[in-house]
Amino acid sequence: MMQRITILGATGSIGVSTLDVLARHPDKYRVHALSAHGRVDELAEQCRVFRPQRAVVGSAEAAQRLAALVDGLGIDVAYGERALCEIASSDDTDTVMAAIVGAAGLAPTLAAARAGKKVLLANKEALVMSGQLFMDAVREHEATLLPIDSEHNAIFQSLPAHYARGPQAAGVAKILLTASGGPFLNRAVETLSNVTPDEACKHPNWSMGRKISVDSATMMNKGLEVIEAHWLFGAPAEQIEVVIHPQSVIHSMVSYVDGSVLAQLGNPDMRTPIAHALAYPERIESGVAQLDLTQTASLQFHRPDFGRFPCLALAFDALRAGGTAPALLNAANEVAVQAFLERRIGFRDIDRVVRGVMDDVAHGAAASIEAVMAQDARAREAAQRLVAGLQGAPAPTRAAAQVAG
Ligand code: NDP
Ligand code: MG
């Protein structure tokens, strides 16, 4: 049986890796729909190669350009959130790769879950923002949720098949989430204020989109992943431990009450978790070279330094606070990272903006998607105000504030 696939965020790092795996198995998978936001030329090229039935972009203008570029291929071109939700929930698709970056991925990813699809989840922000609502939708509509994030995919592979009954029943003592520590693991903390977006995006082991690359440099990415693990595996914050492992060979581990530790290892290439989830419970080739352990130098592990990586501590705080606190954290972080990438604020301002929003905006119950989105909007406004304040501050004041904060 051909599996019909929709890729949300096809032009991104995960989207391109997904298409690479699909191209290796034309007998198993067919692309139903692809989406992008603004990179129309890249999407048009993908359309020529993979011939989807539908393609969705971010605006009317982008749709017009795409339609001209794919004229004659019989592809239905649309734009906007509603169209994204349609291709995610269509009767003509079996599997949805959720690989839009940020909060923009929430509505279509949720639409896929509500339509009972097999959801391959890369868009961790959706789960961070609305974990309970999302997991409820998966259960209620009998969707299949498979993690793409390499750590969560590794944990999934290291858990028993009957895991749905929770950590206690499965004898799980701890989930050990590995983290490379990013490009600034060993850089002098006092020099971090001056790092550029390009330096922050230069990840030592993984090649990824710019937003998640900055998140890796602040370790907010690991913080979001702690929250993601909480929802995916039903584990409380106390049962999730972050371990720095700079080589990114072990992608995460599960520690059991009998003293066993199970891990998943591999070369750091997202095509492995993508292929795993696409074919689950079978296995298919992904194009990733086999791991040669004799060529792997020593593997190191140590505890994270929360002083160097305050965003990691803020994420644990948000998880413990519950309700809409993680949605506030995520929205503030998205605004701050965007401002940093546009060189409007410095690297160390990112955690200051996130902390400022967490302090200023009261969180509430995440009772509905509307409530979550309202909190998301409030957090974005507050974050923009803080960013504007930082932009206005002369450099010496900012440096002093950073030391104080
Ligand atoms: P990229 O920035 O490389 O790609 C993002 C994709 O989303 C692009 O197709 C982009 O379109 C689209 N997009 C951006 N903004 C919007 C919007 N407002 N509405 C609709 N579509 C939009 O990101 P990554 O591939 O790196 O990451 C995607 C997701 O996967 C993130 O949630 C990330 O955390 C997660 N992830 C990524 C990993 C990786 O290795 N890259 C690893 C683990 C998780 P366009 O190209 O047109 O701008
Ligand atoms: Mg990850």
GROMACS .gro file of C-alpha atoms and ligand atoms in nm:
model
  454
    1MET     CA    1   0.000   0.000   0.000
    2MET     CA    2   0.133   0.343  -0.099
    3GLN     CA    3   0.154   0.582   0.194
    4ARG     CA    4   0.033   0.928   0.091
    5ILE     CA    5   0.227   1.209   0.258
    6THR     CA    6   0.170   1.577   0.330
    7ILE     CA    7   0.479   1.775   0.428
    8LEU     CA    8   0.410   2.095   0.620
    9GLY     CA    9   0.728   2.303   0.589
   10ALA     CA   10   0.870   2.115   0.287
   11THR     CA   11   1.134   2.379   0.208
   12GLY     CA   12   1.291   2.371   0.554
   13SER     CA   13   1.573   2.160   0.685
   14ILE     CA   14   1.339   1.877   0.802
   15GLY     CA   15   1.122   1.908   0.492
   16VAL     CA   16   1.419   1.866   0.258
   17SER     CA   17   1.551   1.568   0.458
   18THR     CA   18   1.205   1.409   0.443
   19LEU     CA   19   1.190   1.444   0.065
   20ASP     CA   20   1.538   1.294   0.045
   21VAL     CA   21   1.417   0.981   0.229
   22LEU     CA   22   1.094   0.962   0.025
   23ALA     CA   23   1.289   0.982  -0.303
   24ARG     CA   24   1.470   0.663  -0.204
   25HIS     CA   25   1.142   0.470  -0.180
   26PRO     CA   26   0.913   0.566  -0.468
   27ASP     CA   27   0.746   0.224  -0.437
   28LYS     CA   28   0.630   0.300  -0.080
   29TYR     CA   29   0.548   0.672  -0.060
   30ARG     CA   30   0.370   0.930  -0.271
   31VAL     CA   31   0.364   1.302  -0.192
   32HIS     CA   32   0.010   1.436  -0.164
   33ALA     CA   33   0.085   1.797  -0.066
   34LEU     CA   34   0.376   2.028   0.012
   35SER     CA   35   0.385   2.362   0.192
   36ALA     CA   36   0.628   2.651   0.226
   37HIS     CA   37   0.593   3.007   0.350
   38GLY     CA   38   0.794   3.244   0.131
   39ARG     CA   39   1.054   3.033  -0.051
   40VAL     CA   40   0.846   2.992  -0.364
   41ASP     CA   41   1.127   2.900  -0.606
   42GLU     CA   42   1.240   2.613  -0.384
   43LEU     CA   43   0.883   2.487  -0.348
   44ALA     CA   44   0.827   2.509  -0.725
   45GLU     CA   45   1.136   2.293  -0.782
   46GLN     CA   46   1.009   2.037  -0.529
   47CYS     CA   47   0.672   2.039  -0.708
   48ARG     CA   48   0.840   1.963  -1.040
   49VAL     CA   49   1.023   1.665  -0.889
   50PHE     CA   50   0.756   1.520  -0.656
   51ARG     CA   51   0.436   1.620  -0.840
   52PRO     CA   52   0.205   1.675  -0.539
   53GLN     CA   53  -0.167   1.729  -0.592
   54ARG     CA   54  -0.164   2.040  -0.376
   55ALA     CA   55   0.086   2.311  -0.274
   56VAL     CA   56   0.032   2.577  -0.008
   57VAL     CA   57   0.227   2.899   0.060
   58GLY     CA   58   0.201   3.193   0.298
   59SER     CA   59   0.037   3.471   0.096
   60ALA     CA   60  -0.178   3.548  -0.209
   61GLU     CA   61   0.123   3.702  -0.380
   62ALA     CA   62   0.337   3.392  -0.318
   63ALA     CA   63   0.053   3.169  -0.441
   64GLN     CA   64   0.027   3.370  -0.762
   65ARG     CA   65   0.401   3.334  -0.824
   66LEU     CA   66   0.395   2.962  -0.746
   67ALA     CA   67   0.095   2.902  -0.973
   68ALA     CA   68   0.286   3.061  -1.262
   69LEU     CA   69   0.596   2.852  -1.190
   70VAL     CA   70   0.410   2.518  -1.178
   71ASP     CA   71   0.164   2.601  -1.456
   72GLY     CA   72   0.067   2.291  -1.654
   73LEU     CA   73   0.157   2.040  -1.379
   74GLY     CA   74  -0.202   2.010  -1.255
   75ILE     CA   75  -0.116   2.124  -0.901
   76ASP     CA   76  -0.381   2.298  -0.694
   77VAL     CA   77  -0.211   2.604  -0.538
   78ALA     CA   78  -0.349   2.777  -0.227
   79TYR     CA   79  -0.230   2.994   0.061
   80GLY     CA   80  -0.291   3.060   0.430
   81GLU     CA   81  -0.368   2.871   0.749
   82ARG     CA   82  -0.698   2.726   0.631
   83ALA     CA   83  -0.532   2.567   0.329
   84LEU     CA   84  -0.258   2.427   0.556
   85CYS     CA   85  -0.524   2.270   0.777
   86GLU     CA   86  -0.694   2.124   0.469
   87ILE     CA   87  -0.383   1.951   0.335
   88ALA     CA   88  -0.310   1.824   0.688
   89SER     CA   89  -0.654   1.668   0.730
   90SER     CA   90  -0.741   1.568   0.373
   91ASP     CA   91  -0.890   1.225   0.301
   92ASP     CA   92  -0.620   1.195   0.034
   93THR     CA   93  -0.337   1.187   0.286
   94ASP     CA   94  -0.238   0.919   0.537
   95THR     CA   95   0.068   1.074   0.698
   96VAL     CA   96   0.156   1.433   0.788
   97MET     CA   97   0.510   1.550   0.848
   98ALA     CA   98   0.465   1.851   1.079
   99ALA     CA   99   0.781   2.052   1.006
  100ILE     CA  100   0.671   2.414   1.010
  101VAL     CA  101   0.884   2.613   1.251
  102GLY     CA  102   0.725   2.783   1.550
  103ALA     CA  103   0.369   2.855   1.665
  104ALA     CA  104   0.256   2.881   1.300
  105GLY     CA  105   0.265   2.499   1.294
  106LEU     CA  106   0.012   2.453   1.572
  107ALA     CA  107  -0.319   2.481   1.381
  108PRO     CA  108  -0.230   2.249   1.090
  109THR     CA  109  -0.059   1.996   1.318
  110LEU     CA  110  -0.366   1.990   1.541
  111ALA     CA  111  -0.587   1.955   1.233
  112ALA     CA  112  -0.388   1.644   1.135
  113ALA     CA  113  -0.433   1.497   1.483
  114ARG     CA  114  -0.805   1.570   1.481
  115ALA     CA  115  -0.835   1.398   1.144
  116GLY     CA  116  -0.677   1.086   1.297
  117LYS     CA  117  -0.368   1.095   1.077
  118LYS     CA  118  -0.029   0.944   1.134
  119VAL     CA  119   0.148   1.259   1.256
  120LEU     CA  120   0.527   1.276   1.236
  121LEU     CA  121   0.601   1.555   1.480
  122ALA     CA  122   0.904   1.779   1.423
  123ASN     CA  123   0.723   2.102   1.519
  124LYS     CA  124   0.793   2.076   1.893
  125GLU     CA  125   0.648   2.424   1.952
  126ALA     CA  126   0.295   2.285   1.893
  127LEU     CA  127   0.336   2.042   2.181
  128VAL     CA  128   0.504   2.298   2.405
  129MET     CA  129   0.219   2.545   2.354
  130SER     CA  130  -0.073   2.312   2.394
  131GLY     CA  131   0.056   1.975   2.516
  132GLN     CA  132  -0.256   1.860   2.701
  133LEU     CA  133  -0.497   1.969   2.428
  134PHE     CA  134  -0.279   1.817   2.160
  135MET     CA  135  -0.237   1.482   2.336
  136ASP     CA  136  -0.613   1.474   2.410
  137ALA     CA  137  -0.684   1.528   2.038
  138VAL     CA  138  -0.445   1.246   1.945
  139ARG     CA  139  -0.620   1.006   2.185
  140GLU     CA  140  -0.973   1.114   2.103
  141HIS     CA  141  -0.928   1.091   1.725
  142GLU     CA  142  -0.701   0.785   1.740
  143ALA     CA  143  -0.420   0.959   1.558
  144THR     CA  144  -0.074   0.800   1.561
  145LEU     CA  145   0.191   1.034   1.696
  146LEU     CA  146   0.556   0.959   1.617
  147PRO     CA  147   0.836   1.187   1.734
  148ILE     CA  148   1.086   1.319   1.478
  149ASP     CA  149   1.295   1.525   1.717
  150SER     CA  150   1.606   1.305   1.739
  151GLU     CA  151   1.604   1.284   2.121
  152HIS     CA  152   1.238   1.191   2.142
  153ASN     CA  153   1.268   0.948   1.858
  154ALA     CA  154   1.560   0.789   2.046
  155ILE     CA  155   1.356   0.770   2.367
  156PHE     CA  156   1.062   0.622   2.176
  157GLN     CA  157   1.295   0.357   2.035
  158SER     CA  158   1.435   0.285   2.383
  159LEU     CA  159   1.093   0.239   2.546
  160PRO     CA  160   0.897  -0.087   2.546
  161ALA     CA  161   0.612  -0.130   2.297
  162HIS     CA  162   0.355  -0.134   2.582
  163TYR     CA  163   0.473   0.205   2.705
  164ALA     CA  164   0.136   0.374   2.669
  165ARG     CA  165   0.068   0.275   3.032
  166GLY     CA  166   0.323   0.532   3.158
  167PRO     CA  167   0.666   0.544   3.324
  168GLN     CA  168   0.573   0.362   3.648
  169ALA     CA  169   0.415   0.063   3.478
  170ALA     CA  170   0.706   0.032   3.237
  171GLY     CA  171   0.968   0.046   3.513
  172VAL     CA  172   1.118   0.368   3.381
  173ALA     CA  173   1.324   0.554   3.641
  174LYS     CA  174   1.440   0.846   3.427
  175ILE     CA  175   1.442   0.985   3.078
  176LEU     CA  176   1.793   1.107   2.997
  177LEU     CA  177   1.773   1.376   2.732
  178THR     CA  178   2.112   1.433   2.572
  179ALA     CA  179   2.222   1.777   2.454
  180SER     CA  180   2.529   1.873   2.255
  181GLY     CA  181   2.553   2.205   2.437
  182GLY     CA  182   2.564   2.387   2.103
  183PRO     CA  183   2.836   2.615   1.968
  184PHE     CA  184   2.894   2.805   2.293
  185LEU     CA  185   2.943   2.517   2.535
  186ASN     CA  186   3.300   2.615   2.611
  187ARG     CA  187   3.306   2.982   2.516
  188ALA     CA  188   3.380   3.233   2.794
  189VAL     CA  189   3.040   3.346   2.929
  190GLU     CA  190   3.142   3.713   2.938
  191THR     CA  191   3.194   3.711   2.560
  192LEU     CA  192   2.848   3.575   2.481
  193SER     CA  193   2.691   3.923   2.460
  194ASN     CA  194   2.885   3.986   2.141
  195VAL     CA  195   2.818   3.673   1.939
  196THR     CA  196   2.664   3.717   1.593
  197PRO     CA  197   2.365   3.531   1.446
  198ASP     CA  198   2.598   3.341   1.212
  199GLU     CA  199   2.814   3.225   1.504
  200ALA     CA  200   2.503   3.118   1.696
  201CYS     CA  201   2.375   2.923   1.394
  202LYS     CA  202   2.700   2.732   1.347
  203HIS     CA  203   2.604   2.414   1.528
  204PRO     CA  204   2.895   2.174   1.584
  205ASN     CA  205   2.706   1.854   1.490
  206TRP     CA  206   2.369   1.926   1.328
  207SER     CA  207   2.264   2.129   1.025
  208MET     CA  208   1.925   2.287   1.100
  209GLY     CA  209   1.702   2.590   1.036
  210ARG     CA  210   1.814   2.919   1.190
  211LYS     CA  211   1.552   2.942   1.466
  212ILE     CA  212   1.626   2.600   1.615
  213SER     CA  213   1.999   2.665   1.570
  214VAL     CA  214   1.976   2.973   1.791
  215ASP     CA  215   1.762   2.773   2.035
  216SER     CA  216   2.041   2.516   2.049
  217ALA     CA  217   2.296   2.787   2.125
  218THR     CA  218   2.087   2.919   2.419
  219MET     CA  219   1.978   2.563   2.507
  220MET     CA  220   1.618   2.682   2.492
  221ASN     CA  221   1.588   2.401   2.239
  222LYS     CA  222   1.665   2.151   2.515
  223GLY     CA  223   1.419   2.330   2.742
  224LEU     CA  224   1.145   2.300   2.480
  225GLU     CA  225   1.243   1.935   2.441
  226VAL     CA  226   1.204   1.872   2.815
  227ILE     CA  227   0.847   2.000   2.785
  228GLU     CA  228   0.798   1.797   2.467
  229ALA     CA  229   0.920   1.481   2.648
  230HIS     CA  230   0.686   1.550   2.937
  231TRP     CA  231   0.385   1.543   2.705
  232LEU     CA  232   0.498   1.266   2.473
  233PHE     CA  233   0.598   1.023   2.746
  234GLY     CA  234   0.383   1.136   3.038
  235ALA     CA  235   0.688   1.192   3.261
  236PRO     CA  236   0.698   1.463   3.529
  237ALA     CA  237   0.981   1.724   3.525
  238GLU     CA  238   1.163   1.535   3.805
  239GLN     CA  239   1.192   1.227   3.587
  240ILE     CA  240   1.352   1.412   3.295
  241GLU     CA  241   1.724   1.482   3.319
  242VAL     CA  242   1.936   1.676   3.070
  243VAL     CA  243   2.284   1.536   3.008
  244ILE     CA  244   2.542   1.725   2.803
  245HIS     CA  245   2.698   1.491   2.548
  246PRO     CA  246   2.900   1.703   2.303
  247GLN     CA  247   2.951   1.430   2.039
  248SER     CA  248   2.575   1.381   1.963
  249VAL     CA  249   2.628   1.009   1.900
  250ILE     CA  250   2.385   0.893   2.168
  251HIS     CA  251   2.058   1.068   2.086
  252SER     CA  252   1.897   1.004   2.428
  253MET     CA  253   1.850   0.728   2.683
  254VAL     CA  254   1.598   0.566   2.913
  255SER     CA  255   1.710   0.454   3.256
  256TYR     CA  256   1.509   0.170   3.417
  257VAL     CA  257   1.449   0.083   3.784
  258ASP     CA  258   1.659  -0.236   3.752
  259GLY     CA  259   1.968  -0.031   3.660
  260SER     CA  260   1.948  -0.089   3.282
  261VAL     CA  261   2.003   0.208   3.055
  262LEU     CA  262   1.882   0.177   2.693
  263ALA     CA  263   2.007   0.421   2.432
  264GLN     CA  264   1.975   0.486   2.062
  265LEU     CA  265   2.294   0.575   1.876
  266GLY     CA  266   2.362   0.695   1.525
  267ASN     CA  267   2.531   0.957   1.313
  268PRO     CA  268   2.371   1.299   1.368
  269ASP     CA  269   2.148   1.311   1.059
  270MET     CA  270   1.774   1.375   1.082
  271ARG     CA  271   1.706   1.129   0.802
  272THR     CA  272   1.739   0.847   1.059
  273PRO     CA  273   1.446   0.952   1.283
  274ILE     CA  274   1.249   1.058   0.973
  275ALA     CA  275   1.293   0.715   0.811
  276HIS     CA  276   1.218   0.544   1.142
  277ALA     CA  277   0.888   0.726   1.182
  278LEU     CA  278   0.787   0.695   0.817
  279ALA     CA  279   0.832   0.318   0.813
  280TYR     CA  280   0.743   0.240   1.176
  281PRO     CA  281   0.721  -0.039   1.284
  282GLU     CA  282   0.933  -0.153   0.990
  283ARG     CA  283   1.275  -0.019   0.891
  284ILE     CA  284   1.382   0.140   0.564
  285GLU     CA  285   1.711   0.277   0.436
  286SER     CA  286   1.757   0.648   0.503
  287GLY     CA  287   2.078   0.735   0.319
  288VAL     CA  288   2.260   0.781   0.651
  289ALA     CA  289   2.597   0.605   0.679
  290GLN     CA  290   2.625   0.331   0.940
  291LEU     CA  291   2.783   0.448   1.264
  292ASP     CA  292   3.144   0.333   1.285
  293LEU     CA  293   3.210   0.307   1.657
  294THR     CA  294   3.582   0.241   1.601
  295GLN     CA  295   3.604   0.585   1.438
  296THR     CA  296   3.408   0.749   1.719
  297ALA     CA  297   3.643   0.907   1.967
  298SER     CA  298   3.553   0.905   2.336
  299LEU     CA  299   3.198   0.985   2.439
  300GLN     CA  300   3.166   1.246   2.713
  301PHE     CA  301   2.881   1.330   2.948
  302HIS     CA  302   2.836   1.605   3.201
  303ARG     CA  303   2.572   1.808   3.378
  304PRO     CA  304   2.441   2.129   3.220
  305ASP     CA  305   2.548   2.464   3.368
  306PHE     CA  306   2.220   2.650   3.428
  307GLY     CA  307   2.414   2.976   3.479
  308ARG     CA  308   2.556   2.957   3.129
  309PHE     CA  309   2.221   2.846   2.987
  310PRO     CA  310   1.947   3.035   3.177
  311CYS     CA  311   1.690   2.948   2.908
  312LEU     CA  312   1.708   2.584   3.015
  313ALA     CA  313   1.616   2.681   3.372
  314LEU     CA  314   1.335   2.905   3.246
  315ALA     CA  315   1.186   2.613   3.051
  316PHE     CA  316   1.193   2.384   3.357
  317ASP     CA  317   1.021   2.666   3.552
  318ALA     CA  318   0.753   2.695   3.283
  319LEU     CA  319   0.692   2.320   3.282
  320ARG     CA  320   0.652   2.318   3.662
  321ALA     CA  321   0.421   2.622   3.649
  322GLY     CA  322   0.201   2.443   3.393
  323GLY     CA  323  -0.110   2.583   3.221
  324THR     CA  324  -0.020   2.844   2.962
  325ALA     CA  325   0.328   2.913   3.107
  326PRO     CA  326   0.505   2.704   2.838
  327ALA     CA  327   0.307   2.888   2.567
  328LEU     CA  328   0.428   3.221   2.712
  329LEU     CA  329   0.784   3.092   2.719
  330ASN     CA  330   0.762   2.975   2.358
  331ALA     CA  331   0.608   3.296   2.223
  332ALA     CA  332   0.857   3.519   2.406
  333ASN     CA  333   1.141   3.306   2.279
  334GLU     CA  334   1.020   3.321   1.918
  335VAL     CA  335   1.005   3.702   1.931
  336ALA     CA  336   1.344   3.729   2.100
  337VAL     CA  337   1.517   3.486   1.861
  338GLN     CA  338   1.374   3.670   1.559
  339ALA     CA  339   1.498   4.002   1.702
  340PHE     CA  340   1.841   3.848   1.761
  341LEU     CA  341   1.856   3.707   1.406
  342GLU     CA  342   1.769   4.054   1.278
  343ARG     CA  343   2.047   4.197   1.497
  344ARG     CA  344   1.803   4.414   1.695
  345ILE     CA  345   1.909   4.264   2.028
  346GLY     CA  346   2.213   4.077   2.156
  347PHE     CA  347   2.245   3.705   2.229
  348ARG     CA  348   2.221   3.746   2.607
  349ASP     CA  349   1.910   3.960   2.561
  350ILE     CA  350   1.718   3.649   2.450
  351ASP     CA  351   1.693   3.505   2.802
  352ARG     CA  352   1.627   3.851   2.944
  353VAL     CA  353   1.326   3.897   2.716
  354VAL     CA  354   1.194   3.550   2.798
  355ARG     CA  355   1.238   3.602   3.173
  356GLY     CA  356   1.078   3.948   3.148
  357VAL     CA  357   0.770   3.806   2.978
  358MET     CA  358   0.745   3.517   3.225
  359ASP     CA  359   0.756   3.771   3.510
  360ASP     CA  360   0.518   4.025   3.354
  361VAL     CA  361   0.244   3.817   3.193
  362ALA     CA  362   0.031   3.609   3.426
  363HIS     CA  363  -0.028   3.256   3.304
  364GLY     CA  364  -0.360   3.077   3.330
  365ALA     CA  365  -0.526   2.747   3.246
  366ALA     CA  366  -0.466   2.607   2.897
  367ALA     CA  367  -0.834   2.522   2.869
  368SER     CA  368  -0.875   2.573   2.495
  369ILE     CA  369  -0.671   2.651   2.187
  370GLU     CA  370  -0.829   2.998   2.189
  371ALA     CA  371  -0.703   3.056   2.546
  372VAL     CA  372  -0.355   2.940   2.445
  373MET     CA  373  -0.350   3.163   2.137
  374ALA     CA  374  -0.468   3.463   2.344
  375GLN     CA  375  -0.178   3.407   2.585
  376ASP     CA  376   0.058   3.362   2.290
  377ALA     CA  377  -0.052   3.703   2.156
  378ARG     CA  378  -0.014   3.869   2.496
  379ALA     CA  379   0.335   3.725   2.538
  380ARG     CA  380   0.437   3.843   2.190
  381GLU     CA  381   0.321   4.197   2.266
  382ALA     CA  382   0.510   4.202   2.595
  383ALA     CA  383   0.820   4.056   2.428
  384GLN     CA  384   0.809   4.318   2.150
  385ARG     CA  385   0.792   4.592   2.414
  386LEU     CA  386   1.096   4.448   2.593
  387VAL     CA  387   1.284   4.415   2.264
  388ALA     CA  388   1.202   4.777   2.178
  389GLY     CA  389   1.331   4.886   2.519
  390LEU     CA  390   1.656   4.696   2.471
  391GLN     CA  391   1.701   4.837   2.123
  392GLY     CA  392   1.658   5.188   2.262
  393ALA     CA  393   1.908   5.137   2.543
  394PRO     CA  394   2.261   5.257   2.470
  395ALA     CA  395   2.516   4.976   2.455
  396PRO     CA  396   2.693   5.041   2.793
  397THR     CA  397   2.361   5.040   2.983
  398ARG     CA  398   2.271   4.716   2.814
  399ALA     CA  399   2.599   4.553   2.903
  400ALA     CA  400   2.559   4.661   3.265
  401ALA     CA  401   2.204   4.533   3.275
  402GLN     CA  402   2.319   4.201   3.138
  403VAL     CA  403   2.571   4.158   3.415
  404ALA     CA  404   2.311   4.256   3.672
  405GLY     CA  405   2.037   4.038   3.519
  406NDP     P1  406   1.338   2.571   0.881
  406NDP     O1  407   1.344   2.712   0.921
  406NDP     O2  408   1.452   2.512   0.807
  406NDP     O3  409   1.204   2.545   0.795
  406NDP     C1  410   1.081   2.590   0.838
  406NDP     C2  411   0.971   2.556   0.739
  406NDP     O4  412   0.849   2.616   0.783
  406NDP     C3  413   0.996   2.611   0.599
  406NDP     O5  414   0.937   2.526   0.503
  406NDP     C4  415   0.926   2.745   0.603
  406NDP     O6  416   0.888   2.795   0.474
  406NDP     C5  417   0.803   2.711   0.686
  406NDP     N1  418   0.750   2.827   0.758
  406NDP     C6  419   0.820   2.923   0.822
  406NDP     N2  420   0.736   3.014   0.878
  406NDP     C7  421   0.611   2.974   0.847
  406NDP     C8  422   0.482   3.028   0.873
  406NDP     N3  423   0.464   3.142   0.944
  406NDP     N4  424   0.374   2.962   0.824
  406NDP     C9  425   0.389   2.849   0.753
  406NDP     N5  426   0.509   2.794   0.723
  406NDP    C10  427   0.619   2.856   0.771
  406NDP     O7  428   1.310   2.486   1.014
  406NDP     P2  429   1.357   2.338   1.052
  406NDP     O8  430   1.328   2.245   0.939
  406NDP     O9  431   1.492   2.341   1.108
  406NDP    O10  432   1.260   2.306   1.173
  406NDP    C11  433   1.122   2.278   1.154
  406NDP    C12  434   1.064   2.227   1.285
  406NDP    O11  435   1.129   2.104   1.319
  406NDP    C13  436   1.088   2.322   1.404
  406NDP    O12  437   0.978   2.318   1.488
  406NDP    C14  438   1.211   2.261   1.474
  406NDP    O13  439   1.211   2.287   1.611
  406NDP    C15  440   1.188   2.113   1.447
  406NDP     N6  441   1.309   2.034   1.448
  406NDP    C16  442   1.407   2.057   1.355
  406NDP    C17  443   1.524   1.983   1.356
  406NDP    C18  444   1.627   2.003   1.251
  406NDP    O14  445   1.725   1.925   1.246
  406NDP     N7  446   1.618   2.101   1.165
  406NDP    C19  447   1.548   1.880   1.459
  406NDP    C20  448   1.438   1.862   1.550
  406NDP    C21  449   1.324   1.937   1.545
  406NDP     P3  450   0.991   2.887   0.388
  406NDP    O15  451   1.106   2.798   0.356
  406NDP    O16  452   0.913   2.922   0.267
  406NDP    O17  453   1.028   3.001   0.475
  407MG      MG  454   1.628   1.769   1.914
   0.00000   0.00000   0.00000
